[in-house]
mmCIF file of C-alpha atoms and ligand atoms in Angstrom:
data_model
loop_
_atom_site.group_PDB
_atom_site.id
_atom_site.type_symbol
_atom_site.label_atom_id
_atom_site.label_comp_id
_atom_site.label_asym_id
_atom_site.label_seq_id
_atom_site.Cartn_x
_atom_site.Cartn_y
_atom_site.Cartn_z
ATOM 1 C CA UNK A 33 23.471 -3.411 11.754
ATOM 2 C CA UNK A 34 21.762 -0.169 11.235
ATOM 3 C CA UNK A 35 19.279 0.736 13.986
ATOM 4 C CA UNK A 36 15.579 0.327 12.552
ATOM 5 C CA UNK A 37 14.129 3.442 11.712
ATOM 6 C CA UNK A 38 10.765 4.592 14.208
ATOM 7 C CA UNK A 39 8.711 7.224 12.790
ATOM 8 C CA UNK A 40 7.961 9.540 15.387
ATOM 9 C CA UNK A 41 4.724 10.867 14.630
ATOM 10 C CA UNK A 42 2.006 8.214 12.024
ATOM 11 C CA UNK A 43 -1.041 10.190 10.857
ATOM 12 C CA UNK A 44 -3.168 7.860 8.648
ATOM 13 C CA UNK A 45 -6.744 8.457 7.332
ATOM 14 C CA UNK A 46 -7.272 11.440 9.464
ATOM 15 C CA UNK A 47 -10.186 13.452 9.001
ATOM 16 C CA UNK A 48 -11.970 16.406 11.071
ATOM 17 C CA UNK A 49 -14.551 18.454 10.228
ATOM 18 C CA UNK A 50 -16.385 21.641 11.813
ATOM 19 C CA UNK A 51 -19.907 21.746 10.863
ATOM 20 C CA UNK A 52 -19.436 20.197 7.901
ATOM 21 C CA UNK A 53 -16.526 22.174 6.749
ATOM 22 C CA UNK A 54 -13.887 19.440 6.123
ATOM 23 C CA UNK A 55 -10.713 21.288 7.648
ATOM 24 C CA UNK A 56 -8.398 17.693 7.122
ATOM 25 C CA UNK A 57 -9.408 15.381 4.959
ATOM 26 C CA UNK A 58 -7.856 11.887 4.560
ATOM 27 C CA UNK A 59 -4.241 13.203 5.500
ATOM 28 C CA UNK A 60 -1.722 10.792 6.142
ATOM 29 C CA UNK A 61 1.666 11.774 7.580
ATOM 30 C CA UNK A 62 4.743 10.040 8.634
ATOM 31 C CA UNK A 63 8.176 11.744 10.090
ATOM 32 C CA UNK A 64 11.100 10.379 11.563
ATOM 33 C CA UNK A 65 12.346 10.458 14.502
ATOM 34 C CA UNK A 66 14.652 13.618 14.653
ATOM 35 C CA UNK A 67 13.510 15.043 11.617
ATOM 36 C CA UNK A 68 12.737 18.855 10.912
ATOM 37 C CA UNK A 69 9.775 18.993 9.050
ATOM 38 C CA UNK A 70 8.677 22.326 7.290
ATOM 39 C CA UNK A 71 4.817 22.257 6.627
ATOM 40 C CA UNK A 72 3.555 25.303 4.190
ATOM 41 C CA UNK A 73 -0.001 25.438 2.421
ATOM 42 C CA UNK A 74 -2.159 28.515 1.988
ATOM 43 C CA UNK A 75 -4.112 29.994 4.675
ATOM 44 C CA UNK A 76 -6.829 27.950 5.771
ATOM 45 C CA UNK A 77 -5.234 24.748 4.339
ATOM 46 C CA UNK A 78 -5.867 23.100 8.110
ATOM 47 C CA UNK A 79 -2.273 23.283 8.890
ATOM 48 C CA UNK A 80 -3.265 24.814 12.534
ATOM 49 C CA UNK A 81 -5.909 22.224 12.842
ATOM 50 C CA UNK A 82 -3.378 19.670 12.195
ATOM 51 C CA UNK A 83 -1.272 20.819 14.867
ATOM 52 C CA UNK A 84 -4.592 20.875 17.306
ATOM 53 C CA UNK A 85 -5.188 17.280 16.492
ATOM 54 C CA UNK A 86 -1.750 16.092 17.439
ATOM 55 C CA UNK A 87 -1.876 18.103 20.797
ATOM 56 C CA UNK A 88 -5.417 16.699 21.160
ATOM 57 C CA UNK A 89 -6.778 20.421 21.475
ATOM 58 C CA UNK A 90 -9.011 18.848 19.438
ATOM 59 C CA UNK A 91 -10.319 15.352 18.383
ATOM 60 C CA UNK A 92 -10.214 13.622 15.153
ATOM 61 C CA UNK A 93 -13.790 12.307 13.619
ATOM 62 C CA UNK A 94 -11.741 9.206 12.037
ATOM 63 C CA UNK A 95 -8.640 7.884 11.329
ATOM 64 C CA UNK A 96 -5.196 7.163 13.432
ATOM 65 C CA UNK A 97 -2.452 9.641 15.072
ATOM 66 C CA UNK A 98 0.249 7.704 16.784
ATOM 67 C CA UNK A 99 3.179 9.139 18.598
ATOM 68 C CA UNK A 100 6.677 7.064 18.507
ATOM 69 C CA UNK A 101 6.036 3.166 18.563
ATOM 70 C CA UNK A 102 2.324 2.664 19.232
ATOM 71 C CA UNK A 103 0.769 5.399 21.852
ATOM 72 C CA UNK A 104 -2.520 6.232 20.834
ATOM 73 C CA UNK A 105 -2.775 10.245 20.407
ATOM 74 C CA UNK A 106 -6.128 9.843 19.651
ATOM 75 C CA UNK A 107 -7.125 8.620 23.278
ATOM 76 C CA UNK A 108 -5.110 11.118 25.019
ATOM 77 C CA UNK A 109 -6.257 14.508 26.476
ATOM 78 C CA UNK A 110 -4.040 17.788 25.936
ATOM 79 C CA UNK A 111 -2.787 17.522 28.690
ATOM 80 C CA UNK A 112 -1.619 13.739 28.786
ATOM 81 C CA UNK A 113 -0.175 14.614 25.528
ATOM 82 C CA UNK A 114 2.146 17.494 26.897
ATOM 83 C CA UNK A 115 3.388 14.971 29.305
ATOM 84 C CA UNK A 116 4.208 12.401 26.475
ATOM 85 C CA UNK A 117 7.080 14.776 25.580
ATOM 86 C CA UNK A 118 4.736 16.954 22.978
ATOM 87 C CA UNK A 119 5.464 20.641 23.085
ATOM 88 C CA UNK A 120 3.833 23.449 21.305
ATOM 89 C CA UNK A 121 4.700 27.040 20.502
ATOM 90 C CA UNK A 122 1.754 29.079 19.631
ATOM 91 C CA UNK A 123 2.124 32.003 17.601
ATOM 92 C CA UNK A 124 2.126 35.180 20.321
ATOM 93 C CA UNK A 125 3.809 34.417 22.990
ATOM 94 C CA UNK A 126 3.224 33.319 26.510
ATOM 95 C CA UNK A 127 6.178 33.928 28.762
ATOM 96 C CA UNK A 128 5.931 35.264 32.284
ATOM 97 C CA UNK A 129 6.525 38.999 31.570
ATOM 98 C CA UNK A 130 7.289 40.287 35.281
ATOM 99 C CA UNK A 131 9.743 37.480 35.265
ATOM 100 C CA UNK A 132 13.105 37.296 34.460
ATOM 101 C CA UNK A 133 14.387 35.088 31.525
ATOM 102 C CA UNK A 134 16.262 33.403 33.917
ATOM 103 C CA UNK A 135 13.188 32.551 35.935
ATOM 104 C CA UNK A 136 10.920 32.249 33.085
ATOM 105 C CA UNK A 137 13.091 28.855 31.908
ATOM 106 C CA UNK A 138 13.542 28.185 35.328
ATOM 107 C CA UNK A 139 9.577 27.826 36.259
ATOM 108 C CA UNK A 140 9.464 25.943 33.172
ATOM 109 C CA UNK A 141 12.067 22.762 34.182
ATOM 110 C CA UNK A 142 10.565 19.668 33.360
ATOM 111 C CA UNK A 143 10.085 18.440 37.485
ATOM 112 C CA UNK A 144 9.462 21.424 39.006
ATOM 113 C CA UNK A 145 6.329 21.602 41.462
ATOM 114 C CA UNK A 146 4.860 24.667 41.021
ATOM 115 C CA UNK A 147 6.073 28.307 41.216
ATOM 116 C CA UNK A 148 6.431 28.742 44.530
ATOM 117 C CA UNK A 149 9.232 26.261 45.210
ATOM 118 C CA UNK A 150 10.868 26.956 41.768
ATOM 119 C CA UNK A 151 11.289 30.699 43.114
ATOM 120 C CA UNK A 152 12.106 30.221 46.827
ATOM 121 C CA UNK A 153 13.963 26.836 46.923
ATOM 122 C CA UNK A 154 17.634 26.848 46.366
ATOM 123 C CA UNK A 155 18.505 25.819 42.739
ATOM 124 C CA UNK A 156 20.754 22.806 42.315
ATOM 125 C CA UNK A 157 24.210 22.943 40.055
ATOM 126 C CA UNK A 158 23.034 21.277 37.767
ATOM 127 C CA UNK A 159 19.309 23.016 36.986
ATOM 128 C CA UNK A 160 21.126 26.263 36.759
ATOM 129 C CA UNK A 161 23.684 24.475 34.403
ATOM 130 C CA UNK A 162 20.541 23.472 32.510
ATOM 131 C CA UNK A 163 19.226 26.916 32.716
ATOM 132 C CA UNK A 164 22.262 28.176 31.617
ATOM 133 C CA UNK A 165 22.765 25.576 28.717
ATOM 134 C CA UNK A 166 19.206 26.541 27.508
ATOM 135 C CA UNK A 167 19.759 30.420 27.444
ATOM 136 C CA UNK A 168 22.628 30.044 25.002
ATOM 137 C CA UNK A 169 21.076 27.670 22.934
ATOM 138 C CA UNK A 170 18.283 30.412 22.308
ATOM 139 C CA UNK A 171 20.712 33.221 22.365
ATOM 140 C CA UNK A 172 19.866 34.892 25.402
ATOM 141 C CA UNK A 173 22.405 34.180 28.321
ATOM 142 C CA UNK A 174 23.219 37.903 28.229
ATOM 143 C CA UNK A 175 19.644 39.145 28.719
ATOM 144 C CA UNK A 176 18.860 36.141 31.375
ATOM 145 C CA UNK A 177 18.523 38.497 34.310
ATOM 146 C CA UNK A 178 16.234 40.928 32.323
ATOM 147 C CA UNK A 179 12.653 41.177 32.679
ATOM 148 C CA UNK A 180 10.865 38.851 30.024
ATOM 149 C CA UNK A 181 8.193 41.994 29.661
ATOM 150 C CA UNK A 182 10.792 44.088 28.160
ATOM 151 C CA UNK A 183 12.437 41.733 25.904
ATOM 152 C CA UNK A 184 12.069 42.479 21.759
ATOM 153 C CA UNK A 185 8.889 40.461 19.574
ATOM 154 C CA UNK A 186 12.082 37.637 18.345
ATOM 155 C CA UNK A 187 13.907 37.326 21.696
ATOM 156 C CA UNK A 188 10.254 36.632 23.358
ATOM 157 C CA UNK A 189 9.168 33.625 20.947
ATOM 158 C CA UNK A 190 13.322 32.245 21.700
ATOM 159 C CA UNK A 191 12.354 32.677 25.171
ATOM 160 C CA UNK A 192 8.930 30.727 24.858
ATOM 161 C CA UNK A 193 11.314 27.856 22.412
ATOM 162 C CA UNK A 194 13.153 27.808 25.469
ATOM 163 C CA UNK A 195 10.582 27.532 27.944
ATOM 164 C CA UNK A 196 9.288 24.318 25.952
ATOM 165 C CA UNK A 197 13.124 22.870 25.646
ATOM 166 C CA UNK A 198 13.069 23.147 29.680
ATOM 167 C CA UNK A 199 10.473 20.684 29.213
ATOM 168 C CA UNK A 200 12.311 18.111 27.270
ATOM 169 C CA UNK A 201 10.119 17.601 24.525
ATOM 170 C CA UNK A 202 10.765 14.180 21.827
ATOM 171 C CA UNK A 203 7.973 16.304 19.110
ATOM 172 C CA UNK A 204 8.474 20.203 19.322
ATOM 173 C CA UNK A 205 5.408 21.973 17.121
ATOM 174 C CA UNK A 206 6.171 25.321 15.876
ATOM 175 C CA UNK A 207 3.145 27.663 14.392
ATOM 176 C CA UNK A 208 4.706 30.521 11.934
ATOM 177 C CA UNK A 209 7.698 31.184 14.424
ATOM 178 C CA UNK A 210 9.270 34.121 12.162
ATOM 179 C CA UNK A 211 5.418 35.615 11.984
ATOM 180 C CA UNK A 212 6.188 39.993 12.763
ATOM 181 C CA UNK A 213 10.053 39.280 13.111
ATOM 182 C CA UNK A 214 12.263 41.165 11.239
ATOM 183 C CA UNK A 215 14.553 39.422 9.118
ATOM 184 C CA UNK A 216 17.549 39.343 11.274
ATOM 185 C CA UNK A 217 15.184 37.498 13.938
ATOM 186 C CA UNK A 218 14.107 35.205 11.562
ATOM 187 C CA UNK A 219 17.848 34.074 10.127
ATOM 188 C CA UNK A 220 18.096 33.354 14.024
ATOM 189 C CA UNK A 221 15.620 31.195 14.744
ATOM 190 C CA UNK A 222 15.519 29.303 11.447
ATOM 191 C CA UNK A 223 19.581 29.052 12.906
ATOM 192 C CA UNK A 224 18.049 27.663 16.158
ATOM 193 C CA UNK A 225 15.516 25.185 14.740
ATOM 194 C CA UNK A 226 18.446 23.900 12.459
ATOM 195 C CA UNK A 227 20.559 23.137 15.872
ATOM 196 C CA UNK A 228 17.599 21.731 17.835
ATOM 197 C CA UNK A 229 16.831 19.150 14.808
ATOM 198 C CA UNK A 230 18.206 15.692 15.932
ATOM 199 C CA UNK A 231 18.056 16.279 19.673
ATOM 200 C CA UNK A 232 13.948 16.979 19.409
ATOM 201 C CA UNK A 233 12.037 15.920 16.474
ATOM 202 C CA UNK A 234 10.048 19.618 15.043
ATOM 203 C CA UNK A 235 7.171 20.436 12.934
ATOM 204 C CA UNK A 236 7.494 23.767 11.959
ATOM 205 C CA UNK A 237 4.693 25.501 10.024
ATOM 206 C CA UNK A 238 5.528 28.496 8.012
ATOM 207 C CA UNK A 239 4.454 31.293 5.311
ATOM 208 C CA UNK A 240 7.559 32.685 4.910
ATOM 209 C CA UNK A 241 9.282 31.181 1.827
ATOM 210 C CA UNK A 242 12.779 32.815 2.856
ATOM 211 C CA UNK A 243 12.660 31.065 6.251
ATOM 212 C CA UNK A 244 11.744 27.688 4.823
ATOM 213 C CA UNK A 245 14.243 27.752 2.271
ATOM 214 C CA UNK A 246 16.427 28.473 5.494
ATOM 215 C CA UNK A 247 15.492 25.423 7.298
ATOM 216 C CA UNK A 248 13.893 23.100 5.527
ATOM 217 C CA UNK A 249 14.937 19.732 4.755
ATOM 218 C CA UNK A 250 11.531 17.732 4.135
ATOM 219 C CA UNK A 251 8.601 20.336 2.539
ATOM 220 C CA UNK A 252 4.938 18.982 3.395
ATOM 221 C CA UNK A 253 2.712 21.101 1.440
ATOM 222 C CA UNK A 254 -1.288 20.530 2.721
ATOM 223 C CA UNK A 255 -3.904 21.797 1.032
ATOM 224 C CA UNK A 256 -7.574 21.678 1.993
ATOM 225 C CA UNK A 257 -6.572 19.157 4.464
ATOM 226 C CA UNK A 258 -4.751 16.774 2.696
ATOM 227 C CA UNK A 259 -0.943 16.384 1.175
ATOM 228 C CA UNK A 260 -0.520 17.761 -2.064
ATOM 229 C CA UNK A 261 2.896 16.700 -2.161
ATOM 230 C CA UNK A 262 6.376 16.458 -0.046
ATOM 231 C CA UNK A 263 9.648 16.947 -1.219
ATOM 232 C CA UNK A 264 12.620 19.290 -0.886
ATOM 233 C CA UNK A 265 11.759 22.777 -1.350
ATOM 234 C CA UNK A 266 13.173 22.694 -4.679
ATOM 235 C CA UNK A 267 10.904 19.861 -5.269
ATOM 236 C CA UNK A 268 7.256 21.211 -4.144
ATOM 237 C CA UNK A 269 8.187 25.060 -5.938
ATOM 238 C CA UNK A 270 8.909 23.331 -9.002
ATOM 239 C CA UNK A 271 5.517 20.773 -8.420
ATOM 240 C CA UNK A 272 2.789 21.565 -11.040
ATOM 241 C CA UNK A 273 0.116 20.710 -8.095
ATOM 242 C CA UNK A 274 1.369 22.991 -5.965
ATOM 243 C CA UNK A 275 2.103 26.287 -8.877
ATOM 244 C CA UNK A 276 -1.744 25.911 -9.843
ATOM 245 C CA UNK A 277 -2.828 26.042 -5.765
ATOM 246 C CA UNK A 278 -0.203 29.069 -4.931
ATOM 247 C CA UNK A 279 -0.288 30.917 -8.342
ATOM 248 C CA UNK A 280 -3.844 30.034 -9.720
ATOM 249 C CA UNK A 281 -2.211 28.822 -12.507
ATOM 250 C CA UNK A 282 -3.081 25.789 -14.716
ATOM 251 C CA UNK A 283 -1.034 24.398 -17.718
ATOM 252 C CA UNK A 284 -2.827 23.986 -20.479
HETATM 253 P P1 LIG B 297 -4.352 27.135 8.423
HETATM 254 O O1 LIG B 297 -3.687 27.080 9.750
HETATM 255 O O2 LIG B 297 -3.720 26.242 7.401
HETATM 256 O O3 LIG B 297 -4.501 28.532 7.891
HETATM 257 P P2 LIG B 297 -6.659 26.195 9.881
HETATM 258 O O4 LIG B 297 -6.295 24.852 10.335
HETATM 259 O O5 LIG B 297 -6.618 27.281 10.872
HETATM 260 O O6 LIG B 297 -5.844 26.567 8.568
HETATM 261 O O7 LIG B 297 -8.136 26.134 9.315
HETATM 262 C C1 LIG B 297 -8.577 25.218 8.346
HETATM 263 C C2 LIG B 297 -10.028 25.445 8.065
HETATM 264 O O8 LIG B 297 -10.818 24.961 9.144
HETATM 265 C C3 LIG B 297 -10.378 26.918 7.909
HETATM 266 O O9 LIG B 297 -11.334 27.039 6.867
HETATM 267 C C4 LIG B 297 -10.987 27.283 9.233
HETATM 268 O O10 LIG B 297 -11.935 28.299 9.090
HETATM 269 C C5 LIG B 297 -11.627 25.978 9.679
HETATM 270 N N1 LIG B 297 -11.630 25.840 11.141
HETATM 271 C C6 LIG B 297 -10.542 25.649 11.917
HETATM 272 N N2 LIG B 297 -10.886 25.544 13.222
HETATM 273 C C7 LIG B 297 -12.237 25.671 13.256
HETATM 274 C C8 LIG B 297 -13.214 25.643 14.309
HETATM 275 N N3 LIG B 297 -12.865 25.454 15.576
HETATM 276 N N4 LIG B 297 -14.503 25.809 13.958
HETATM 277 C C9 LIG B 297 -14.853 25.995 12.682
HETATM 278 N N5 LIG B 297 -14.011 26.010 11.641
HETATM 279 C C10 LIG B 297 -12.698 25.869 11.929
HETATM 280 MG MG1 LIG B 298 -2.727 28.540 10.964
#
């Protein structure tokens, strides 16, 4: 029998609004369990917001945002939410710059109390096989005892996608990752977000049409809030909907 599919992340009849400024409006959203999903929409289509409301940076005025079988996101704080196995990469970085990138993923191991005894207790076998396991999954193993401060714009955003994977996240959000990379950077982390997809389920947001024709397998495109339309990327370019929001353009 084939195992019964669980959505991952349910967004139904979700709406928020700042001062009357409806930023999501009636969005509904569904994604698998495993699944990489590319979200695009112009700028202030409430694709940030979105991302807020899952992480419960914010709250929603109405409507429903479960995680996996039935855990009400909605109820949660942030940082409840983290612990759930919800990770999210902001767009500038945060890594510990007068730290190595050894040290950075290693303050970062889902379990460890605090930075004290991550620095100045022994590590075991098998965190710095983690550690190690991590720093070539993001491409870094040969920069690992280099100071995180002096690392290029790309390798610090792999480093902060590797401080969250420490964490062992189910849901890993990702806001504009290739954002002031240049393109060889961005080839490699759309090839990292392709090999993370399975293990960790990912939201990725992007501008970039290169990068999500890269990565993507399922397109959401929002717009003022709501879903204009999913598909492949084949599928939302070539959507009438979505040509009249990006180009201006109506048929006649
Ligand atoms: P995107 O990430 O798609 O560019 P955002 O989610 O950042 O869009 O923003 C959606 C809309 O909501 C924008 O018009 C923005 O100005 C507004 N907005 C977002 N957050 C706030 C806030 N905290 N207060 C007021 N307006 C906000
Ligand atoms: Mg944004």
């Amino acid at each position: 029998m084939q195992p019964v599919k669980q959505f991952v992340l349910t967004v139904e009849g979700v709406n928020k609004s700042f001062q009357g400024f409806r930023a999501i409006t009636d969005l509904n959203f569904y994604m698998d369990e495993g699944e990489l999903r590319t979200i695009i929409g112009p700028n202030g289509a409430g694709k940030t917001t979105f991302l807020d409301l899952i992480t419960g940076r914010s709250k929603p005025d109405t409507g429903k945002i479960e995680f996996e079988k039935d855990t009400d996101l909605t109820r949660l704080n942030e940082h409840e939410i983290n612990r759930l196995g919800i990770g999210r990469k902001f767009q500038t970085p945060s890594v510990y710059i007068n730290h190595t990138v050894y040290e950075n993923i290693l303050l970062s191991l889902k379990g460890n109390r605090g930075v004290f005894a991550a620095l100045f207790t022994r590590t075991s076998p098998a965190q710095r096989e983690k550690i190690d396991q991590i720093l070539t999954t993001i491409n870094l193993l040969d920069r690992a005892h280099a100071q995180a401060g002096l690392l290029a714009h790309g390798q610090k955003q792999w480093l902060e996608i590797g401080m969250l994977l420490a964490q062992e996240p189910k849901l890993l959000l990702v806001d504009e990752p290739a954002a002031g990379m240049t393109d060889e950077e961005t080839a490699r982390t759309g090839e990292l977000l392709i090999s993370l997809a399975g293990k960790h389920s990912i939201v990725v947001i992007e501008h970039d049409m290169v990068f999500v024709r890269q990565i993507a397998r399922k397109v959401t495109v929002l717009h003022q809030g709501s879903v204009l339309c999913e598909g492949t990327v084949d599928e939302v370019q070539n959507n009438e909907k979505v040509r009249e929001v990006y180009l201006g353009r109506k048929k006649h």
